[in-house]
Coordinates of C-alpha atoms in Angstrom, one line a residue:
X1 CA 94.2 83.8 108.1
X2 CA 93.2 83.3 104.6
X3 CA 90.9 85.3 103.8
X4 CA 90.8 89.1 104.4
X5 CA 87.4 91.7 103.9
X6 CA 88.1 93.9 100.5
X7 CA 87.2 97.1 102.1
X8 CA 89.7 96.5 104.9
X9 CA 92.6 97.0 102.0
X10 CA 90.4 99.8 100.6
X11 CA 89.9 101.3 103.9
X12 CA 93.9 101.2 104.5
X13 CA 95.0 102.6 101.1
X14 CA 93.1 105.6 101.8
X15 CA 94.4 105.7 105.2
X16 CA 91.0 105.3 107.2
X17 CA 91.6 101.9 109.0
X18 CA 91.4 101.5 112.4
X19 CA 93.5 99.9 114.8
X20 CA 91.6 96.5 114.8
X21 CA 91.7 96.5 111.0
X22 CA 95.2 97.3 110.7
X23 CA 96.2 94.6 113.2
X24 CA 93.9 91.9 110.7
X25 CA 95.7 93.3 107.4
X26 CA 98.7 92.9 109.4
X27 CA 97.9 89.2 110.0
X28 CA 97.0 88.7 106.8
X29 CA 100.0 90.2 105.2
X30 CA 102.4 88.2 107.7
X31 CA 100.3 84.5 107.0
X32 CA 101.8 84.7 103.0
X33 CA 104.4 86.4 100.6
X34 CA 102.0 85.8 98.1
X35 CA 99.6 88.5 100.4
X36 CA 102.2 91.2 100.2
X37 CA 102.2 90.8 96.3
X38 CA 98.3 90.6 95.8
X39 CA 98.2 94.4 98.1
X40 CA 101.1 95.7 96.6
X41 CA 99.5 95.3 92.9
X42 CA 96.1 96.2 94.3
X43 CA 98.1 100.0 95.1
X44 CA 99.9 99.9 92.3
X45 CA 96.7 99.1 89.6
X46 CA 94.7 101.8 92.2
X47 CA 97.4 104.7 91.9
X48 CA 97.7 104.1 88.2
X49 CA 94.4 105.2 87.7
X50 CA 95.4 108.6 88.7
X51 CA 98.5 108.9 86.7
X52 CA 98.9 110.3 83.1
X53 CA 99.8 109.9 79.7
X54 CA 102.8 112.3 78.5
X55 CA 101.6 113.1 75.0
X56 CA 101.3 117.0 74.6
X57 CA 102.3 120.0 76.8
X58 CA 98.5 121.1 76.9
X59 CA 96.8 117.3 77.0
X60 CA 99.4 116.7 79.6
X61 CA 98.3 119.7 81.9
X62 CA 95.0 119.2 81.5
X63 CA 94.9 115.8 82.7
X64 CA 97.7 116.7 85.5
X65 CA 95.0 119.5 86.3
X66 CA 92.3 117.0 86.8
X67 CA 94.1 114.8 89.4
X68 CA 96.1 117.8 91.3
X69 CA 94.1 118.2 94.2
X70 CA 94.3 120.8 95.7
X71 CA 92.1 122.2 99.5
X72 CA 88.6 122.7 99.1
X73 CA 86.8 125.9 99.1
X74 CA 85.7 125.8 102.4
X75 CA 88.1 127.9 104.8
X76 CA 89.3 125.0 107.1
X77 CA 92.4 122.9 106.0
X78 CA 91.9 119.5 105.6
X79 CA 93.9 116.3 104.6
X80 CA 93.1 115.1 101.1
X81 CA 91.0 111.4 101.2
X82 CA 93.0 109.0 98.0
X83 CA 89.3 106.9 97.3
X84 CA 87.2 109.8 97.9
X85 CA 88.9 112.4 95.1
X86 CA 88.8 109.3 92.8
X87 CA 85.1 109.2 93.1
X88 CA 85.0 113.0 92.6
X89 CA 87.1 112.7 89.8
X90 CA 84.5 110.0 87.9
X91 CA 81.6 111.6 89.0
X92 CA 81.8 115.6 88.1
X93 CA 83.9 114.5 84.8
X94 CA 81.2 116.3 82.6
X95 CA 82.1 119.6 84.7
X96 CA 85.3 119.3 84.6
X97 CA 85.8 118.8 81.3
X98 CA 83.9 122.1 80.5
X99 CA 85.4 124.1 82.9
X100 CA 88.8 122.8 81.5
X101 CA 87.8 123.6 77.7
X102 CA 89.2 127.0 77.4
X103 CA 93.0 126.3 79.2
X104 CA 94.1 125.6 75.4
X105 CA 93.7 129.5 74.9
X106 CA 95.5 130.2 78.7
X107 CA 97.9 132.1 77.3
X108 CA 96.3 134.6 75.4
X109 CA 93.6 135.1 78.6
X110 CA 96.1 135.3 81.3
X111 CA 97.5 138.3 82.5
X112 CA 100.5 139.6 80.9
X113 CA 102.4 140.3 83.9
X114 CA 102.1 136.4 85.0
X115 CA 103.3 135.5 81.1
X116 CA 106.3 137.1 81.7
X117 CA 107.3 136.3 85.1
X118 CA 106.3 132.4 84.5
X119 CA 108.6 132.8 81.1
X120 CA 111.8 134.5 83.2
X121 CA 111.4 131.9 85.8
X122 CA 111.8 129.2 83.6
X123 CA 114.2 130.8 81.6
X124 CA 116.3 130.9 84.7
X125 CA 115.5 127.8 86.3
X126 CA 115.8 125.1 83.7
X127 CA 115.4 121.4 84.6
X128 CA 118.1 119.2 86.2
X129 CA 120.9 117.2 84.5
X130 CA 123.1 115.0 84.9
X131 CA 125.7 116.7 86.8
X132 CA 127.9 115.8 89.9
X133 CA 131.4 116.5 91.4
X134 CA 133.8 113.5 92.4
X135 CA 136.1 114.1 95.4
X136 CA 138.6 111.6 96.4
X137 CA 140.1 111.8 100.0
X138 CA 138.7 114.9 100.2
X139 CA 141.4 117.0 98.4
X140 CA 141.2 116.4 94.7
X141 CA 137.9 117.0 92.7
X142 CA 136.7 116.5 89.4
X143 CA 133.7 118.2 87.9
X144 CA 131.4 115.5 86.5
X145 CA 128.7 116.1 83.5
X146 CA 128.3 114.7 80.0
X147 CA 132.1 114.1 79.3
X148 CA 133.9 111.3 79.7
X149 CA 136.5 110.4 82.2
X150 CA 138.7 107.6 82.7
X151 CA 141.2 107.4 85.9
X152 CA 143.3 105.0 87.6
X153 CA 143.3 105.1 91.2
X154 CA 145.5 102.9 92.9
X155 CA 144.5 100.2 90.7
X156 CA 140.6 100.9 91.0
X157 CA 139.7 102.0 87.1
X158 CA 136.9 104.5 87.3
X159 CA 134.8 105.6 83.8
X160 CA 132.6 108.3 83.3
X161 CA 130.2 108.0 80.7
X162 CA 129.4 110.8 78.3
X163 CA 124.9 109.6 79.7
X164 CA 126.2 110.3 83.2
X165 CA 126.9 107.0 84.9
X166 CA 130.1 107.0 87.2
X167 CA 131.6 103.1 87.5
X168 CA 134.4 101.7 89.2
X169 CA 136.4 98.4 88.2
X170 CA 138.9 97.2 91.0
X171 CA 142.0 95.4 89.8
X172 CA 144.1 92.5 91.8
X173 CA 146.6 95.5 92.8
X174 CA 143.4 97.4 94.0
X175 CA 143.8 99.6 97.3
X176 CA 140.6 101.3 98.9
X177 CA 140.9 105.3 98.8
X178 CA 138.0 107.5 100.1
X179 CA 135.4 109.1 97.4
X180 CA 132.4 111.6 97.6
X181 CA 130.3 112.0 94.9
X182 CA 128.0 115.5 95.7
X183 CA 125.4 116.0 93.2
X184 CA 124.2 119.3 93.8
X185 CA 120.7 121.5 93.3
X186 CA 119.4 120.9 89.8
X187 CA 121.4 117.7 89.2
X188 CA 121.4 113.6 89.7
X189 CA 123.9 111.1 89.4
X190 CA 124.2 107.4 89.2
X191 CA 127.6 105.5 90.1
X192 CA 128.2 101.7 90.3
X193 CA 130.0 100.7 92.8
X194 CA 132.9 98.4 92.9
X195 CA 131.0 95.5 94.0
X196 CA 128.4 95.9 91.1
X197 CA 126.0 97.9 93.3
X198 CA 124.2 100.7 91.8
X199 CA 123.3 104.0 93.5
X200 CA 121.1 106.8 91.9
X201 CA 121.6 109.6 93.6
X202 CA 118.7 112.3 93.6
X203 CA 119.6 116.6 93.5
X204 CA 121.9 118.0 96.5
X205 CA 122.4 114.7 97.5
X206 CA 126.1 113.2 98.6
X207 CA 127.0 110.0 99.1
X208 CA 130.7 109.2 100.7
X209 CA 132.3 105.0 99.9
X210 CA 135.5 103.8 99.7
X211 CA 137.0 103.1 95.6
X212 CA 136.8 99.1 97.0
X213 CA 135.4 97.7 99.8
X214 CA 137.6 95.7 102.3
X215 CA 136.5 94.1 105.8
X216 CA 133.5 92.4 106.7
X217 CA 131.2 95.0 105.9
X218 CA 130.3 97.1 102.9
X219 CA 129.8 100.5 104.3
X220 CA 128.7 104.0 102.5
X221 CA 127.7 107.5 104.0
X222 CA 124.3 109.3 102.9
X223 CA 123.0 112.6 103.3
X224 CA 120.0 113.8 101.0
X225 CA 118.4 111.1 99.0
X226 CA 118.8 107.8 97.1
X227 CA 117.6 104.4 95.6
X228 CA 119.9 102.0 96.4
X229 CA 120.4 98.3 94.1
X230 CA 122.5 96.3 96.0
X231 CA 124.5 93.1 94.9
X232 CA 124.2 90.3 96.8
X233 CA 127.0 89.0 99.3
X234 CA 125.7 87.1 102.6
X235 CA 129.1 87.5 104.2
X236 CA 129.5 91.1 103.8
X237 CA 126.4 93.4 104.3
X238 CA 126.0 96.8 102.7
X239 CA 125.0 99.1 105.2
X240 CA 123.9 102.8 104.6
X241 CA 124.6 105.6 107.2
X242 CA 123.0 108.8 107.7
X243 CA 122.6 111.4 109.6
X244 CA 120.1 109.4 112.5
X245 CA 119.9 105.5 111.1
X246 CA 122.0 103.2 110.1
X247 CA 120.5 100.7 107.6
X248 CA 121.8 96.9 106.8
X249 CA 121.0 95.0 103.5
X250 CA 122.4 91.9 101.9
X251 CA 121.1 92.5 98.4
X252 CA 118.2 94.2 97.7
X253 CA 116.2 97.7 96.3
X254 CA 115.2 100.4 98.4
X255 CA 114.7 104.5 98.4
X256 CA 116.4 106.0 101.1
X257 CA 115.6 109.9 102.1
X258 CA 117.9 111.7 104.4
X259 CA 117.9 115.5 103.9
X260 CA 119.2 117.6 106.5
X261 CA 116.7 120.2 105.8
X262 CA 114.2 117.5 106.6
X263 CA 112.4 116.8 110.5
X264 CA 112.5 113.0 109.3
X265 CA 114.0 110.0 107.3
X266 CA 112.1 107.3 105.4
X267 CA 113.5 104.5 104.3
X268 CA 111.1 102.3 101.0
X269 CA 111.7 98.8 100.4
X270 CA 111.2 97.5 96.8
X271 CA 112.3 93.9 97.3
X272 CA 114.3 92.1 99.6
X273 CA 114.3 92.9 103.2
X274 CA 116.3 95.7 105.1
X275 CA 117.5 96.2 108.9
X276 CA 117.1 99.9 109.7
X277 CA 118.6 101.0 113.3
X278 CA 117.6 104.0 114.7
X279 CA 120.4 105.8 116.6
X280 CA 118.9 108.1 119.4
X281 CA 116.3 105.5 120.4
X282 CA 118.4 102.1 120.1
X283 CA 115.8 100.3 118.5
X284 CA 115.8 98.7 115.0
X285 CA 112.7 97.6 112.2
X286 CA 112.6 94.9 109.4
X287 CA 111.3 95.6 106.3
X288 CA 109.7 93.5 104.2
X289 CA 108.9 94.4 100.2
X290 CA 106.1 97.5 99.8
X291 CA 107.0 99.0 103.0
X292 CA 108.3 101.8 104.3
X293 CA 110.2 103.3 107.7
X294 CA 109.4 107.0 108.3
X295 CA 111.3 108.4 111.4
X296 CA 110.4 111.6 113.1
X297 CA 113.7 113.0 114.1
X298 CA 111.7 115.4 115.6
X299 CA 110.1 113.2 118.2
X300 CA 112.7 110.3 118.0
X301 CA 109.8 108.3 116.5
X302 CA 109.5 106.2 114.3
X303 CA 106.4 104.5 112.0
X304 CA 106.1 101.3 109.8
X305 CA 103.1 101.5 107.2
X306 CA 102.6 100.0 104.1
X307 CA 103.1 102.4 100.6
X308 CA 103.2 102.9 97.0
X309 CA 106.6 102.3 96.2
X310 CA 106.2 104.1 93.2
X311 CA 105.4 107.2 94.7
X312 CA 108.8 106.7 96.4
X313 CA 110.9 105.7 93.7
X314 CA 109.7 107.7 91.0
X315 CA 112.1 110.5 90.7
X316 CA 114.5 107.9 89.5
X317 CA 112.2 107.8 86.2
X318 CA 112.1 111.4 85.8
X319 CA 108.8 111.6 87.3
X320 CA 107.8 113.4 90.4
X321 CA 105.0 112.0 92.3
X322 CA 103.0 113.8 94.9
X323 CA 100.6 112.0 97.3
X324 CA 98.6 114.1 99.7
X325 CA 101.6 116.3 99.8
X326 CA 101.7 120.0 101.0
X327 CA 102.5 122.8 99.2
X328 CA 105.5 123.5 101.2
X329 CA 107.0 120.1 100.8
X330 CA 106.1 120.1 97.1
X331 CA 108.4 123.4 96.4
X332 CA 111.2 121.8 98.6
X333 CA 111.1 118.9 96.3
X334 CA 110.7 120.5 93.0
X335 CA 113.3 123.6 94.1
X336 CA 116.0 121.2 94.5
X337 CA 115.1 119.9 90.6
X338 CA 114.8 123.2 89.5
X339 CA 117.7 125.4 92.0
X340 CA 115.3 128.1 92.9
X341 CA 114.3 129.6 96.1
X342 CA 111.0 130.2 97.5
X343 CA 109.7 132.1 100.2
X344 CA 105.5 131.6 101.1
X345 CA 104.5 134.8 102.5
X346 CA 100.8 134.1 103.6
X347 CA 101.0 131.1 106.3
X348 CA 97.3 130.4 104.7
X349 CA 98.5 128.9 101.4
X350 CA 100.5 126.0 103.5
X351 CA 97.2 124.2 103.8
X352 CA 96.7 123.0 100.4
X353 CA 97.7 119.5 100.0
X354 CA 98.3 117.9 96.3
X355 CA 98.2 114.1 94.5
X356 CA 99.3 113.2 91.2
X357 CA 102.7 113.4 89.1
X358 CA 104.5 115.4 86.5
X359 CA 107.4 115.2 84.3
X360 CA 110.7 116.3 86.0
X361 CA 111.5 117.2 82.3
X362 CA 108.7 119.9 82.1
X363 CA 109.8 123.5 82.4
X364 CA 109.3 125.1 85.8
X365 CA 106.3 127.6 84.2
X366 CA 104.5 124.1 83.7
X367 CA 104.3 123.6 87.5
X368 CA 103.6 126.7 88.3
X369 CA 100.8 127.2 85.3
X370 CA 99.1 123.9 87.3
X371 CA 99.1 125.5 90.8
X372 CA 97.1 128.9 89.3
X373 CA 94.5 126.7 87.5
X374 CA 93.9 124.4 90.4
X375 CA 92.5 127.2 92.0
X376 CA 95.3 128.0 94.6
X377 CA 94.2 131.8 95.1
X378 CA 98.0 132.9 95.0
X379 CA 100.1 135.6 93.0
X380 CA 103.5 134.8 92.1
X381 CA 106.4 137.1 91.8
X382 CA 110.1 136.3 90.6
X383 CA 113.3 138.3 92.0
X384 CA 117.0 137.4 92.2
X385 CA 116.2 133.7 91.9
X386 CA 113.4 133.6 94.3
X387 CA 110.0 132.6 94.0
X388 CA 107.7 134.6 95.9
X389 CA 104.2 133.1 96.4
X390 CA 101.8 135.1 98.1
X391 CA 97.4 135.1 98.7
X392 CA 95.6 136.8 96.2

């Protein structure tokens, strides 16, 4: 199959395909690698048109305020369509615009009270950092940050740079000892391996390896999330464990998500190809490059599809990226940035569904700012380091 209809791909990035059309882009995709670049660049150039440049606090949030979308005014929830809201956003520009032109004076037309609580909550809530704890066999602990640190243990050298990066170096007199590195709320970490693998670790995330890898295998723990760049070495896979897959890799890039607070795991190949076995259902997927594995621990399901990896990988870059997500997902995410919590009193507000990104270095206000002038009909109010978000 050489040849595949243009609105088929259209059709599937917006999620509208049906089942005979996803079984031809499957074909398609399967007949040539050179397939699975051509779609992957066709999402990419597509979700670029609804990103933004980062030049001013106030440019930026308008143009973040433009491609946050947000439920309709009708009463019934519905789930946001990708191609249609582009359209929307193209063809009511002129509105827009106008209704936007005023947000430069938002703070001296806003309520008061909302000034102050958006100012204490970012006041208290300031972005992540880099920030970790190292345990090794599960006893001793050093507090990790912008300091450097430089052990020996049992011949494995391990460096801690002052820009947060976490390395081990094994030695011929090398001998393995268990670590855990726990990054928690409001931090990341990255740490390379002894084998010259690299693993970016994302806020309250922990991931538990040995100082050097012996055996056949190269085996590591996971729970919470992390993008994983994997050196090469046919003879002794790198397999990733959580909580309900197990995942194999020979050398590769892929974001892996595994939170316990989570009803599923997804798994986002980059490049290379992953083995991803699925424990309570004893059966196993293959990924190839642009997709991803999402499994429904819920319903001991699980789905292949075809993604944005950028939308995936993102937080990596300091950016988050939201695509069709819901409101209550979106404050899980940003909370564990920020290290607030957040309670949604009216069950009504969970039906608003958002696209688009924003700097994981903008203050917590920013977000928050966004969300009002969307249109979300919501008060917020701010109390011993909760966020209260009820309908106005």
């Amino acid at each position: 199959m050489r040849k595949i209809d243009w609105e088929i791909i259209a059709k599937d990035i917006d999620n509208q395909t049906s089942i005979s059309e996803k079984k031809k882009l499957k074909k398609w995709l399967d007949a040539s690698e050179q397939h699975y670049k051509y779609y992957n660049k066709v999402k990419q150039n597509y979700f670029k048109q609804l990103s933004f440049d980062k030049k001013s606090n106030e440019i930026d949030f308008l143009k973040l305020k433009k491609r946050l979308v947000s439920h309709s005014l009708n009463t019934q929830p519905y789930r946001t369509s990708r191609f249609r809201n582009f359209v929307i956003y193209s063809s009511v520009a002129c509105i827009v615009a106008g209704l936007l032109c005023g947000i430069f004076q938002w703070t001296s037309n806003h309520k008061h009270d909302d000034i102050q609580i958006f100012k204490e909550i970012s006041e208290h809530h300031l972005p992540g950092t880099n920030k970790a704890t190292l345990f090794i066999d599960n006893h001793e602990y050093i507090a990790l940050g912008q300091n450097s640190v430089l052990l020996d243990l049992r011949g494995v050298k391990i460096t801690n740079s002052a820009q947060g990066d976490l390395t081990y170096q094994k030695t011929e007199k090398s001998s393995p000892i268990l670590n855990k590195l726990v990054v928690p709320r409001g931090g990341e970490y990255k740490v390379i391996l002894s084998d010259s693998s690299t693993v970016w670790l994302n806020s309250e995330s922990t991931l538990e390896y040995p100082s050097i890898f012996e055996g056949n295998t190269r085996r590591v723990t996971l729970i919470g999330e992390g993008y994983f760049k994997i050196s090469k070495n046919e003879k002794k896979p790198f397999i990733i464990e959580t909580a309900d897959t197990e995942i194999e890799v020979l050398g590769t890039e892929f974001n892996v998500s595994a939170y316990p607070d989570n009803s599923y795991t997804t798994t986002t190949l980059v490049e290379g190809s992953v083995k991803i076995e699925y424990k309570a259902i004893d059966s196993q997927d293959i990924l190839k490059p642009g997709m991803q594995s999402y499994y429904n621990i819920k319903e001991n399901s699980s789905q292949i599809s075809y993604v944005n990896t950028e939308f995936n990988t993102s937080w990596k870059n300091k950016i988050f990226s939201f695509n069709d997500t819901p409101l209550e997902d979106l404050l899980k995410i940003v909370s564990r940035w920020y290290n607030f919590k957040y309670t949604i009193k009216d069950p009504s507000l969970l039906s608003y569904h958002f696209s688009g990104e924003l700097s994981r270095k903008k203050n917590l206000d920013y977000l928050f700012r966004v969300l009002e002038e969307v249109g979300i009909p919501m008060e917020i109010s701010y109390k011993n380091g909760t966020v209260t978000l009820d309908k106005k």
